[in-house]
PDB file of C-alpha atoms and ligand atoms in Angstrom:
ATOM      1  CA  UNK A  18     104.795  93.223  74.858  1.00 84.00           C
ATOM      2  CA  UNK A  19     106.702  96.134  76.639  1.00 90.00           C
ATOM      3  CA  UNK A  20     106.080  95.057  80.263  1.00 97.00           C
ATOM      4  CA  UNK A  21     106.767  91.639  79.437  1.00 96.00           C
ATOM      5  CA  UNK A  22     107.673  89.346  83.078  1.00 95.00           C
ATOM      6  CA  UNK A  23     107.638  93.365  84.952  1.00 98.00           C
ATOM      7  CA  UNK A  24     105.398  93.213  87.843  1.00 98.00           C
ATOM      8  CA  UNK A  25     102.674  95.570  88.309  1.00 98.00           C
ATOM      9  CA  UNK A  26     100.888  95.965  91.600  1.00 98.00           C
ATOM     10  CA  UNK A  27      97.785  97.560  91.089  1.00 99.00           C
ATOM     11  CA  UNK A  28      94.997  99.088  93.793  1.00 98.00           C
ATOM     12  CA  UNK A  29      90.990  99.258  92.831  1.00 98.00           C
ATOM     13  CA  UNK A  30      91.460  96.831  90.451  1.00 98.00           C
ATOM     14  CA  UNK A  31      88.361  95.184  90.959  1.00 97.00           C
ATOM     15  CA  UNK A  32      86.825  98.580  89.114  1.00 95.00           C
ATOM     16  CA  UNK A  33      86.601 100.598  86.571  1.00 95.00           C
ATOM     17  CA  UNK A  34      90.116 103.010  86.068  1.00 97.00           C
ATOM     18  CA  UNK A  35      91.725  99.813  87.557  1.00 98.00           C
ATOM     19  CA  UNK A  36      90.188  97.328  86.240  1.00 97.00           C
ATOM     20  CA  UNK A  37      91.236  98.933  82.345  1.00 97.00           C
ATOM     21  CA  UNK A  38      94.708  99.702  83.972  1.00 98.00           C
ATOM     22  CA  UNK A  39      94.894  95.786  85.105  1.00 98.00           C
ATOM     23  CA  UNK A  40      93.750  94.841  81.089  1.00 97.00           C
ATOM     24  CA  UNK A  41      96.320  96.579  79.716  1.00 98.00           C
ATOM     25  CA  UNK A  42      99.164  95.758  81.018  1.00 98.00           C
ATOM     26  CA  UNK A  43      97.998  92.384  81.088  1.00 98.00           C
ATOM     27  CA  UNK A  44      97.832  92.620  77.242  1.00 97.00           C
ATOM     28  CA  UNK A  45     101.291  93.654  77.328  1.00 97.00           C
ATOM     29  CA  UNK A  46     102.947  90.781  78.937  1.00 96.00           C
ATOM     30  CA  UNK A  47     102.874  91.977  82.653  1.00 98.00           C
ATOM     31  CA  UNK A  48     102.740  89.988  86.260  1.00 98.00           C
ATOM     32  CA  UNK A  49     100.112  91.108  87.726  1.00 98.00           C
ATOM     33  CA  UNK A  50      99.476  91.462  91.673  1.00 98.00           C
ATOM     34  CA  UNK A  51      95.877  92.587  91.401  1.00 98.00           C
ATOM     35  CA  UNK A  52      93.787  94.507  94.813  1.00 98.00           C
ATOM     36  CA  UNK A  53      90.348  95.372  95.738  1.00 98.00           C
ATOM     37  CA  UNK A  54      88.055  94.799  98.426  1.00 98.00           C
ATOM     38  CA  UNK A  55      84.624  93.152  95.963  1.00 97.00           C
ATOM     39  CA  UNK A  56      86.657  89.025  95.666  1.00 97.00           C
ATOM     40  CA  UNK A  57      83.910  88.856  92.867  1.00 97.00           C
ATOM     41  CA  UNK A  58      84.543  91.388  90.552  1.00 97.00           C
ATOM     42  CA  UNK A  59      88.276  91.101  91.422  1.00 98.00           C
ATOM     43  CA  UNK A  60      88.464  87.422  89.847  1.00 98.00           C
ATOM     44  CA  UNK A  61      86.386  89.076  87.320  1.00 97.00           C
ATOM     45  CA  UNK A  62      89.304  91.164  85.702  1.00 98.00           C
ATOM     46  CA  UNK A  63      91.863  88.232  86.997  1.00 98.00           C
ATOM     47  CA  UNK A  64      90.290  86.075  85.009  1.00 97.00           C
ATOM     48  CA  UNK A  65      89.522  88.777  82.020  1.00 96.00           C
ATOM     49  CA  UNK A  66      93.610  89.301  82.308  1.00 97.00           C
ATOM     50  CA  UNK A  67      94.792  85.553  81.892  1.00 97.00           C
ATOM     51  CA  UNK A  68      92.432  85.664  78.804  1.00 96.00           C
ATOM     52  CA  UNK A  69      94.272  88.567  77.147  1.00 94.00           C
ATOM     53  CA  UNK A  70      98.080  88.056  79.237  1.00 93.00           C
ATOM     54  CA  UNK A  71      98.209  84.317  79.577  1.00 84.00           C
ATOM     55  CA  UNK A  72      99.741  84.773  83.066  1.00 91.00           C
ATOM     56  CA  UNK A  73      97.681  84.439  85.933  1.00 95.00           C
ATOM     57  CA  UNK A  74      97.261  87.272  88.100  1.00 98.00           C
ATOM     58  CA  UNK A  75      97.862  87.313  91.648  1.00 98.00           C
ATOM     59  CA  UNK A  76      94.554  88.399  93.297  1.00 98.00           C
ATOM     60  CA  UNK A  77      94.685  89.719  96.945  1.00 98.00           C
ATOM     61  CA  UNK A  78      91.031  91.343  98.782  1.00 98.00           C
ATOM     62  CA  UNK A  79      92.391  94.147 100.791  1.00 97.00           C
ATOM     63  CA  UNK A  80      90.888  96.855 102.763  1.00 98.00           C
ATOM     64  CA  UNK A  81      93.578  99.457 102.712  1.00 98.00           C
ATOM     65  CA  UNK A  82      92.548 101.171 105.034  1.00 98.00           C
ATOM     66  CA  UNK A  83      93.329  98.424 107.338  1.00 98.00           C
ATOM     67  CA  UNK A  84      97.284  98.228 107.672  1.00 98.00           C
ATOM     68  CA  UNK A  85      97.761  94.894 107.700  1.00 98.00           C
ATOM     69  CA  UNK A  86      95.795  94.516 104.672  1.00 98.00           C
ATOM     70  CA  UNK A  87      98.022  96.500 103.346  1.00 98.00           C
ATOM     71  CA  UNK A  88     101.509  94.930 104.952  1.00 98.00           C
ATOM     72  CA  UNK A  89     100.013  91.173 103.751  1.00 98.00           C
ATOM     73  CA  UNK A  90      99.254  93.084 100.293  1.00 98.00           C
ATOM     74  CA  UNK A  91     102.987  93.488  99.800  1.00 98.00           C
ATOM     75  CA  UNK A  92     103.847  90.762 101.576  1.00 98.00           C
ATOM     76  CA  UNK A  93     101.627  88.280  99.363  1.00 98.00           C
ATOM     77  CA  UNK A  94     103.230  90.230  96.088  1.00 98.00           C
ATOM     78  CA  UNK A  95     106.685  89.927  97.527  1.00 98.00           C
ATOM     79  CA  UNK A  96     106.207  86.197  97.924  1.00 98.00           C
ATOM     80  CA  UNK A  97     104.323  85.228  94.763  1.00 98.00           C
ATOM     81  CA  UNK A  98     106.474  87.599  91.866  1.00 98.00           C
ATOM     82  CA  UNK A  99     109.756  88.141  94.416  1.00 98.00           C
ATOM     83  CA  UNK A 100     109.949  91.896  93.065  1.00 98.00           C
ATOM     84  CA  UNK A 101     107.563  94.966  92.210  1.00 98.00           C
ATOM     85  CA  UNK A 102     108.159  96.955  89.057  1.00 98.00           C
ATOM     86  CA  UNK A 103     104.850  99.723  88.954  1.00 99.00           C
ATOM     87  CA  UNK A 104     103.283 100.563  91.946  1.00 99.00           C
ATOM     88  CA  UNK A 105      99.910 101.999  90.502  1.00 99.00           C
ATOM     89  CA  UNK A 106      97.667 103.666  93.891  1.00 99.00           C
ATOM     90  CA  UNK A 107      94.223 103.933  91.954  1.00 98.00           C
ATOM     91  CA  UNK A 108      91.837 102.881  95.214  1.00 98.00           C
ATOM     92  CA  UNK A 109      90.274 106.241  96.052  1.00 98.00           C
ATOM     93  CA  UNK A 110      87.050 107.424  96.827  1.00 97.00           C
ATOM     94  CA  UNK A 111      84.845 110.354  96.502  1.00 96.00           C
ATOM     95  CA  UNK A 112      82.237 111.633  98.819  1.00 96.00           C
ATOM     96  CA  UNK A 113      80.416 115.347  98.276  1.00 95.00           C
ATOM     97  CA  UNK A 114      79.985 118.118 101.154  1.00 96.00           C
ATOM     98  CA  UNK A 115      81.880 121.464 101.868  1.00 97.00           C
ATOM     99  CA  UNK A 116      83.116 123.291 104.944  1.00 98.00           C
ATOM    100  CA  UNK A 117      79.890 123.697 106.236  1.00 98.00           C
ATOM    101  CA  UNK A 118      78.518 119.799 105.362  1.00 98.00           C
ATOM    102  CA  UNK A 119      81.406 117.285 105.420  1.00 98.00           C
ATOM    103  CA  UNK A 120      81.699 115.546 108.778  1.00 98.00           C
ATOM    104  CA  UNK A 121      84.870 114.537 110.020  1.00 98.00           C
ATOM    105  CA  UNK A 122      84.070 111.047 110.040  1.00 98.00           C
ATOM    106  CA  UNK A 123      83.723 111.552 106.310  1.00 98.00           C
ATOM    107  CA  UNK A 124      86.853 113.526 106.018  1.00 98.00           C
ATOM    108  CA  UNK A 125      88.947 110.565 107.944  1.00 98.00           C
ATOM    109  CA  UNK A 126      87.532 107.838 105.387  1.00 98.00           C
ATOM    110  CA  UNK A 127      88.176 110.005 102.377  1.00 98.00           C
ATOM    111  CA  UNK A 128      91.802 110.607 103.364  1.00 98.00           C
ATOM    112  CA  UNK A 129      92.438 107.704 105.067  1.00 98.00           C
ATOM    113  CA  UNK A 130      92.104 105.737 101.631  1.00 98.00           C
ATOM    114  CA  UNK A 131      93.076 108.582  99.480  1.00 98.00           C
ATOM    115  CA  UNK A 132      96.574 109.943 101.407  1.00 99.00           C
ATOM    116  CA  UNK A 133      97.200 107.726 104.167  1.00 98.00           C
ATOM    117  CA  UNK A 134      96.767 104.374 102.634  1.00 98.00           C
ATOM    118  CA  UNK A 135      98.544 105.463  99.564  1.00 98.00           C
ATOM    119  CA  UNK A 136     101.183 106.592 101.677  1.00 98.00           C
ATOM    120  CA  UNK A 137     101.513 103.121 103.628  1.00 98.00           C
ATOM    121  CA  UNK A 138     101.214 101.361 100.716  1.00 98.00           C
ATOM    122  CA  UNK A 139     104.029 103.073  99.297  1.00 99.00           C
ATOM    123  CA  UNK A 140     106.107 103.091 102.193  1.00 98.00           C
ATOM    124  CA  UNK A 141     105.834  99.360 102.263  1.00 98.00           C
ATOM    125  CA  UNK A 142     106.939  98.897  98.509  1.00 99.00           C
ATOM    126  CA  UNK A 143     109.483 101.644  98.239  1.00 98.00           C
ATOM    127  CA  UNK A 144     112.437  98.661  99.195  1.00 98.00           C
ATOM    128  CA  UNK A 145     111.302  96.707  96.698  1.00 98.00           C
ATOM    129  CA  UNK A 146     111.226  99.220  94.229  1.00 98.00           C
ATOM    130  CA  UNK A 147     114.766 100.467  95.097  1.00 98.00           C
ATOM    131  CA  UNK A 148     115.226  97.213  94.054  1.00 98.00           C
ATOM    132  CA  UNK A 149     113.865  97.102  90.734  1.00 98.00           C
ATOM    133  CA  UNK A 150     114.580 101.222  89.487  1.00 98.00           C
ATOM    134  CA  UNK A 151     110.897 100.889  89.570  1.00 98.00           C
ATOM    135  CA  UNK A 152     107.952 103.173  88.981  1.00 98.00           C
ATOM    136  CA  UNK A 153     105.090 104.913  90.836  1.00 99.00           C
ATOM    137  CA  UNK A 154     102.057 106.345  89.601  1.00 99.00           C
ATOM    138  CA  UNK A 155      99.165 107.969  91.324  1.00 99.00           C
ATOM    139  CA  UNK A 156      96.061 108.105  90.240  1.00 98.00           C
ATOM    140  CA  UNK A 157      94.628 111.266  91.270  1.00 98.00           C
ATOM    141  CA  UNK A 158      92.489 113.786  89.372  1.00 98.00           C
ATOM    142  CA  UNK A 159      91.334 117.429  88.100  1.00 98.00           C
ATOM    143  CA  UNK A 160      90.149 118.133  91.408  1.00 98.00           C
ATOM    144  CA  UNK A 161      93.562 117.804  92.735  1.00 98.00           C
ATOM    145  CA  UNK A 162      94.548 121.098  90.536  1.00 98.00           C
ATOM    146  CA  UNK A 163      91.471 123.053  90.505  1.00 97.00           C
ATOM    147  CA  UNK A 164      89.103 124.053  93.294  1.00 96.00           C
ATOM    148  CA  UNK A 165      85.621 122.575  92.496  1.00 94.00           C
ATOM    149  CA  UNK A 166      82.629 123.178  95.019  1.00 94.00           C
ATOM    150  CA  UNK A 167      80.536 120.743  97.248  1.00 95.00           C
ATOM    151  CA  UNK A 168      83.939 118.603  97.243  1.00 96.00           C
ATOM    152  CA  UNK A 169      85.975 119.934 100.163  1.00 98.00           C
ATOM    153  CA  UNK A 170      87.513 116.931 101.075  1.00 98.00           C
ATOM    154  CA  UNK A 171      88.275 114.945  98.110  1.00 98.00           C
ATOM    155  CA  UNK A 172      89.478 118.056  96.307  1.00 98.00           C
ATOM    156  CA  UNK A 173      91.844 118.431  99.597  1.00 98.00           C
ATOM    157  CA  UNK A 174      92.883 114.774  99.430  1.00 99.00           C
ATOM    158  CA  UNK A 175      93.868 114.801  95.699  1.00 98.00           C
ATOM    159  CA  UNK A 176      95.918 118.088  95.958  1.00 98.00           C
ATOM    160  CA  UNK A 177      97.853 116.046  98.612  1.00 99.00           C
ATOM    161  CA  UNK A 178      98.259 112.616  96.107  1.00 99.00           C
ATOM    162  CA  UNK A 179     100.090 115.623  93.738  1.00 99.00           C
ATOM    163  CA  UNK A 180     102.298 116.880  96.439  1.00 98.00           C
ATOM    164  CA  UNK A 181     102.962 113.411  97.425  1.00 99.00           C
ATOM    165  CA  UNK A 182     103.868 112.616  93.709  1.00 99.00           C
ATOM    166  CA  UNK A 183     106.325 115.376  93.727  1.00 98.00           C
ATOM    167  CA  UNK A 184     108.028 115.365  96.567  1.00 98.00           C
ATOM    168  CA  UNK A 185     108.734 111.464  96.173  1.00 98.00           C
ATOM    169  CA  UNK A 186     110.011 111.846  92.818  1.00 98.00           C
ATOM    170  CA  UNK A 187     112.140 114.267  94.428  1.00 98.00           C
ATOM    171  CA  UNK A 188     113.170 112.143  97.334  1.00 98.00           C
ATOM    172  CA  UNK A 189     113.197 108.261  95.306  1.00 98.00           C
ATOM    173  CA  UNK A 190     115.195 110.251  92.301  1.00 98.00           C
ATOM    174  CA  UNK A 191     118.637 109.074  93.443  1.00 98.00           C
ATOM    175  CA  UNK A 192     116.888 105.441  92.847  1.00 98.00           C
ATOM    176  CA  UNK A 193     116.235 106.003  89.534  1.00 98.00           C
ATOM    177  CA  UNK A 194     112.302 105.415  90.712  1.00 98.00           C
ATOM    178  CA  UNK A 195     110.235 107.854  88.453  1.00 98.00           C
ATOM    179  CA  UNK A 196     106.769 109.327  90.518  1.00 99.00           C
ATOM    180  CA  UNK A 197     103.972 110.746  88.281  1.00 99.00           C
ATOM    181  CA  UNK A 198     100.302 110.800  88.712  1.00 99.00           C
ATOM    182  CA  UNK A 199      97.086 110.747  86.057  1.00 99.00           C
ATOM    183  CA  UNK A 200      95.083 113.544  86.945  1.00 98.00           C
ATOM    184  CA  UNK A 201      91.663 112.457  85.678  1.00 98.00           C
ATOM    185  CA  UNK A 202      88.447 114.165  84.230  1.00 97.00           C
ATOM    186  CA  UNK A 203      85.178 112.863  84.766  1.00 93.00           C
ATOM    187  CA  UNK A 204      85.297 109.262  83.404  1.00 93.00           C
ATOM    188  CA  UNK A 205      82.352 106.991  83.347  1.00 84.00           C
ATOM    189  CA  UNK A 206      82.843 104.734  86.565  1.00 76.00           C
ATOM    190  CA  UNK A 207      80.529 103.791  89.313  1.00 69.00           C
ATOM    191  CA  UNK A 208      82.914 106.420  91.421  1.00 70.00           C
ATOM    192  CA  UNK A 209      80.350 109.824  90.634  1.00 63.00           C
ATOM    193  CA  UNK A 210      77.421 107.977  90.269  1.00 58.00           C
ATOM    194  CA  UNK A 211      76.586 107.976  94.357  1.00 59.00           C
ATOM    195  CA  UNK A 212      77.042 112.001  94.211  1.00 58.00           C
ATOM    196  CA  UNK A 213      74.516 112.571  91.345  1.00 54.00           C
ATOM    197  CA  UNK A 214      71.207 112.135  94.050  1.00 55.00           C
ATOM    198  CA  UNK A 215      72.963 114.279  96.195  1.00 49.00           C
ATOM    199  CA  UNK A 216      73.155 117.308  93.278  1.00 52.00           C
ATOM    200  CA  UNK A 217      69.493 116.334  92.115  1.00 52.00           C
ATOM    201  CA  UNK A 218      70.883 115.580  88.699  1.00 60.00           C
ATOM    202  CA  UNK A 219      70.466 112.214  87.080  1.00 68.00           C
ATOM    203  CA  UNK A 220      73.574 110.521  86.358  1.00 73.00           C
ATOM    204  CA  UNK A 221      73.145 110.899  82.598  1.00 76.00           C
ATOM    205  CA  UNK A 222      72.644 114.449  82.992  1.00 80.00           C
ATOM    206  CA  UNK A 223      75.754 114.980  84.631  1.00 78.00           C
ATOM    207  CA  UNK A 224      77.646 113.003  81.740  1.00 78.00           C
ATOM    208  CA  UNK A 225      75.993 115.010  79.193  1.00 81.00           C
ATOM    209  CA  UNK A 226      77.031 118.316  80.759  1.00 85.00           C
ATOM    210  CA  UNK A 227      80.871 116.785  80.698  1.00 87.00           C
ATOM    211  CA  UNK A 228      80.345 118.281  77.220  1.00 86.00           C
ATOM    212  CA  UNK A 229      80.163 121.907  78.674  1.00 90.00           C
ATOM    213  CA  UNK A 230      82.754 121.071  81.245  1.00 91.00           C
ATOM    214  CA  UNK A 231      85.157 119.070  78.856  1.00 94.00           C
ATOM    215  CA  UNK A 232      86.670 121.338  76.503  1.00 94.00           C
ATOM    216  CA  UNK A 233      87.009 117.880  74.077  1.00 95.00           C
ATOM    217  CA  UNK A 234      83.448 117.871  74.457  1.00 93.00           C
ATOM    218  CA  UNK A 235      82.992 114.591  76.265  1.00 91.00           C
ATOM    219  CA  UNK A 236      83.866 112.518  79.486  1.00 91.00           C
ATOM    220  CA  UNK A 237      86.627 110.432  79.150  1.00 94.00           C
ATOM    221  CA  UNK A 238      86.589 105.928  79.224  1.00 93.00           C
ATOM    222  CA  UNK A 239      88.290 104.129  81.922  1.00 96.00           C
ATOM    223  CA  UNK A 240      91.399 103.036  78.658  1.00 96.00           C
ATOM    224  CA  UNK A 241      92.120 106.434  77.926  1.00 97.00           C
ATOM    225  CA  UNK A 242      93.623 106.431  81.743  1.00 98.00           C
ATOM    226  CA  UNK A 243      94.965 103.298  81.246  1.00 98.00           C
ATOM    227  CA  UNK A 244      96.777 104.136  78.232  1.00 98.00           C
ATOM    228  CA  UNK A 245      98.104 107.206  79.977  1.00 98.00           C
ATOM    229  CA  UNK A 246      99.216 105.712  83.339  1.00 98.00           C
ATOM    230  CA  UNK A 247     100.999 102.882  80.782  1.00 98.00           C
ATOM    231  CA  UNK A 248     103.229 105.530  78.939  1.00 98.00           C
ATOM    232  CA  UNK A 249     104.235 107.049  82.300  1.00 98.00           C
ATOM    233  CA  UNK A 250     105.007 103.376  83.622  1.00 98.00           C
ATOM    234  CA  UNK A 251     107.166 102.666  80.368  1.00 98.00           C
ATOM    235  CA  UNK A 252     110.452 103.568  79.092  1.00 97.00           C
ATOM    236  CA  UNK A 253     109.119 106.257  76.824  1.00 98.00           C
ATOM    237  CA  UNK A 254     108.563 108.307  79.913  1.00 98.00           C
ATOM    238  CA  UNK A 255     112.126 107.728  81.129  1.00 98.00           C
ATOM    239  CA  UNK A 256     112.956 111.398  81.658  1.00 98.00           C
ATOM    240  CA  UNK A 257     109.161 112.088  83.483  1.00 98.00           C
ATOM    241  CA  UNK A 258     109.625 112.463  87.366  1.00 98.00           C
ATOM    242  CA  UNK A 259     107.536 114.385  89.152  1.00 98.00           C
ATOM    243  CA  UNK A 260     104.843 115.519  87.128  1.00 98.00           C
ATOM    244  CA  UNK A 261     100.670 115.422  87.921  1.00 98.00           C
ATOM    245  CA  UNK A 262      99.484 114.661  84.041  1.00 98.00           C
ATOM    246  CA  UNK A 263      96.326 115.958  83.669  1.00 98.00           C
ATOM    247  CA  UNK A 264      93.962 112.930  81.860  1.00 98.00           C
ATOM    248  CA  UNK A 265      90.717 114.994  81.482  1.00 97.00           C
ATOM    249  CA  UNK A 266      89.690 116.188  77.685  1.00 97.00           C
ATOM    250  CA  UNK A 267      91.686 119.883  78.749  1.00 97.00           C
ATOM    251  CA  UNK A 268      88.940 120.741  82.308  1.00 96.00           C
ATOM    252  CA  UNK A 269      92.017 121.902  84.262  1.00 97.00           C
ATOM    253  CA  UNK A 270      92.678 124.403  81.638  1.00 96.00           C
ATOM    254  CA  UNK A 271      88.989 126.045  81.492  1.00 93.00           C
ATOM    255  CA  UNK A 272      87.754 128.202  83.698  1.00 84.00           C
ATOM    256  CA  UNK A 273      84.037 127.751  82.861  1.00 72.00           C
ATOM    257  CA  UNK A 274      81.862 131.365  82.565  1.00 65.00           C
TER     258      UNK A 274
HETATM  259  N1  NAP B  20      85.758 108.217  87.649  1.00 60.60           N
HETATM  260  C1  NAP B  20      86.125 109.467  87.643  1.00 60.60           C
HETATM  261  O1  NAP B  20      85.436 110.336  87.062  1.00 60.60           O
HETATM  262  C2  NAP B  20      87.394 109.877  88.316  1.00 60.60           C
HETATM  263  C3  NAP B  20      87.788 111.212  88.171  1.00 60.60           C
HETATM  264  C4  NAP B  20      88.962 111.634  88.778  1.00 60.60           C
HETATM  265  C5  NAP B  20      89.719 110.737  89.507  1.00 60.60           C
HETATM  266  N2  NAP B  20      89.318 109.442  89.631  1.00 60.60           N
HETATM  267  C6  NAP B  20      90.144 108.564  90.469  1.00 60.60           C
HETATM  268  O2  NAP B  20      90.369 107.328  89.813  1.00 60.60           O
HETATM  269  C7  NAP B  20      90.539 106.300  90.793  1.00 60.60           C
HETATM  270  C8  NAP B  20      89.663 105.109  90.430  1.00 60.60           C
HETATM  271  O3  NAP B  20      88.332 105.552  90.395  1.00 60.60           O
HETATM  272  P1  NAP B  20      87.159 104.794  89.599  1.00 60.60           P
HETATM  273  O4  NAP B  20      86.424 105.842  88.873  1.00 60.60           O
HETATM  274  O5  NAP B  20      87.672 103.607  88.888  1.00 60.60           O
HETATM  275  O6  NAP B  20      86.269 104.416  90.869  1.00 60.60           O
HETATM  276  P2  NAP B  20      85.452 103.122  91.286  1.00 60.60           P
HETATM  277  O7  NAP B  20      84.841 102.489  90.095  1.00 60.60           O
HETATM  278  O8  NAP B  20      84.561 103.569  92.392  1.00 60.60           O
HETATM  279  O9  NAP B  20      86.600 102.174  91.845  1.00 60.60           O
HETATM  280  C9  NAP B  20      87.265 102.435  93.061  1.00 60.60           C
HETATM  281  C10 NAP B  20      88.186 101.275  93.379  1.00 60.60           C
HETATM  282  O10 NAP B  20      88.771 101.506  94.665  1.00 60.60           O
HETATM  283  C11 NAP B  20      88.582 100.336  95.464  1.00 60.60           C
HETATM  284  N3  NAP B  20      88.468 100.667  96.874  1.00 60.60           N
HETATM  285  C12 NAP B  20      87.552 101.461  97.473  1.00 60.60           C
HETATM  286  N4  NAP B  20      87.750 101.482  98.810  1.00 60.60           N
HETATM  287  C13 NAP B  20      88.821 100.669  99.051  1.00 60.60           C
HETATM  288  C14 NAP B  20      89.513 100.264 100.211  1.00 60.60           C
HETATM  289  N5  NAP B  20      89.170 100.704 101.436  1.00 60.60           N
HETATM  290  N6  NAP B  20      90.541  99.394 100.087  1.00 60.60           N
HETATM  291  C15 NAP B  20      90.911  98.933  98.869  1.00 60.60           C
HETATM  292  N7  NAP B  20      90.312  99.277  97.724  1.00 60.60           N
HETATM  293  C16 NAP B  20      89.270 100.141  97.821  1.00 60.60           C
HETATM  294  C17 NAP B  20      87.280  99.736  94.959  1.00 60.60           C
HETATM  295  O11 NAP B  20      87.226  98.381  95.364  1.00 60.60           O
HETATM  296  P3  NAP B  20      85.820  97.537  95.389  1.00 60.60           P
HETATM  297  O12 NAP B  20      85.075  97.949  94.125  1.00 60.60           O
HETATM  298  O13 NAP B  20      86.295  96.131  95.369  1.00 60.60           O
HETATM  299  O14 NAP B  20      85.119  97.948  96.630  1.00 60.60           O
HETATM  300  C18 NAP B  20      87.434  99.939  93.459  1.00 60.60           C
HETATM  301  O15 NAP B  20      88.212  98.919  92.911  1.00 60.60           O
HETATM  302  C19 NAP B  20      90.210 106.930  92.149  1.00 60.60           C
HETATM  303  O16 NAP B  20      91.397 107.250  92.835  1.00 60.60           O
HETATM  304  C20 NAP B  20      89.456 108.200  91.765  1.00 60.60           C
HETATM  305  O17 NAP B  20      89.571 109.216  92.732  1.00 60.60           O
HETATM  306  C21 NAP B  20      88.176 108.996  89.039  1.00 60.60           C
END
């Protein structure tokens, strides 16, 4: 029970990465303030949690790309749990296009959930987590460290969540807050299923060739981020600040031929 009574704030819980992020903690004795925009499959894992945590998350529908979605967000966590512990920013999305395709109507919504809400989000919590010598982590991904084509803008948007991570660790160090992010592979999620269409590939397809892509050989499941972002959040990572941990069977260190 290493995060027993800490409070753990987590965004895009209602799916996927976040969901697995919310059930482990929640297995490990954590408060959980719980976000998404789908109420359904946001009770869902609520629900799923008290099962495994015996504590009842807090469960607040947000649009954060709406800021006072976001301000209530912290407000409601603030007001239910009195403190934050682990800020976790998972929300993101991921649209495909390049220079030549992307509109800026889709870059705005990819950064404004992406960077910008991130950043509010943060902004909004960092008191708090003064407070508490707390912890941040960002969920961002391989595409953040590598260049990878037809995804201009979410490629762009990641490579800012890194920055982000490091210059805050740099800034919330004399805190004692810690700032890492996961830096994911392709896991199975609903989040690359809307591209496959686009590349005329079915979605299966584009799992299988994760084997080509992967060096491991495979994509990666929604826990094995989970498990990640967890170590980072705990005090076995107490000397970690700073650092974009790359979550994705080795991709960021092939260069594929
Ligand atoms: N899956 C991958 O292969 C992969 C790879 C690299 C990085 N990542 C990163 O991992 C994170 C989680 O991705 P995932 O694969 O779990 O994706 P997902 O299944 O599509 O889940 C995305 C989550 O973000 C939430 N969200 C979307 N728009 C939002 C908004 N405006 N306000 C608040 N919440 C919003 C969704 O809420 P609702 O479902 O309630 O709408 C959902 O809970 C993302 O940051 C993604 O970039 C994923």
């Amino acid at each position: 029970m290493e995060f027993e009574g800490k409070v753990i704030l987590i965004t895009g819980a209602s799916s996927a990465i976040g969901t697995a992020v919310a059930f482990y903690f929640a297995s490990r004795g954590a408060k959980l303030s719980l976000c998404g925009i789908n109420e359904e499959t946001l009770n869902k894992t609520a629900e799923r949690c008290e099962l495994v945590g015996k504590v009842k998350p807090l469960v607040v529908t947000s649009d954060l790309t709406n800021a006072d979605d976001t301000t209530n967000l912290i407000r409601a966590t603030i007001t239910y749990f009195l403190t934050i512990d682990v800020l976790v920013n998972n929300a993101g999305i991921l649209e495909t296009g390049s220079i030549e395709t992307t509109t800026l109507e889709q870059f705005d919504r990819i950064f404004n959930l992406n960077v910008r809400s991130a950043y509010h989000l943060t902004m909004l919590a960092v008191p708090y987590l003064i407070q508490s010598e707390g912890v941040i982590v960002n969920v961002s991904s391989v595409n953040g460290l590598k260049a990878f084509p037809g995804l201009l803008a979410y490629n762009m948007s990641k490579a800012a969540v890194d920055q982000f991570t490091r210059c805050l660790a740099i800034e919330l160090s004399d805190y004692r807050i810690r700032v890492n992010s996961v830096n994911v592979g392709i896991v199975v999620t609903d989040l690359e299923k809307g591209i496959t269409d686009k590349l005329d590939e079915s979605y299966l397809l584009f799992l299988r060739r994760s084997k080509e892509t992967h060096p491991l050989g495979r994509a990666g499941f929604p826990e094995e981020i989970a498990r990640a972002i967890a170590f980072l959040a705990s005090d076995k990572a107490s000397f970690v600040t700073g650092v974009n941990l790359p979550v994705d069977g080795g991709r960021h260190a092939t260069s594929l031929r």
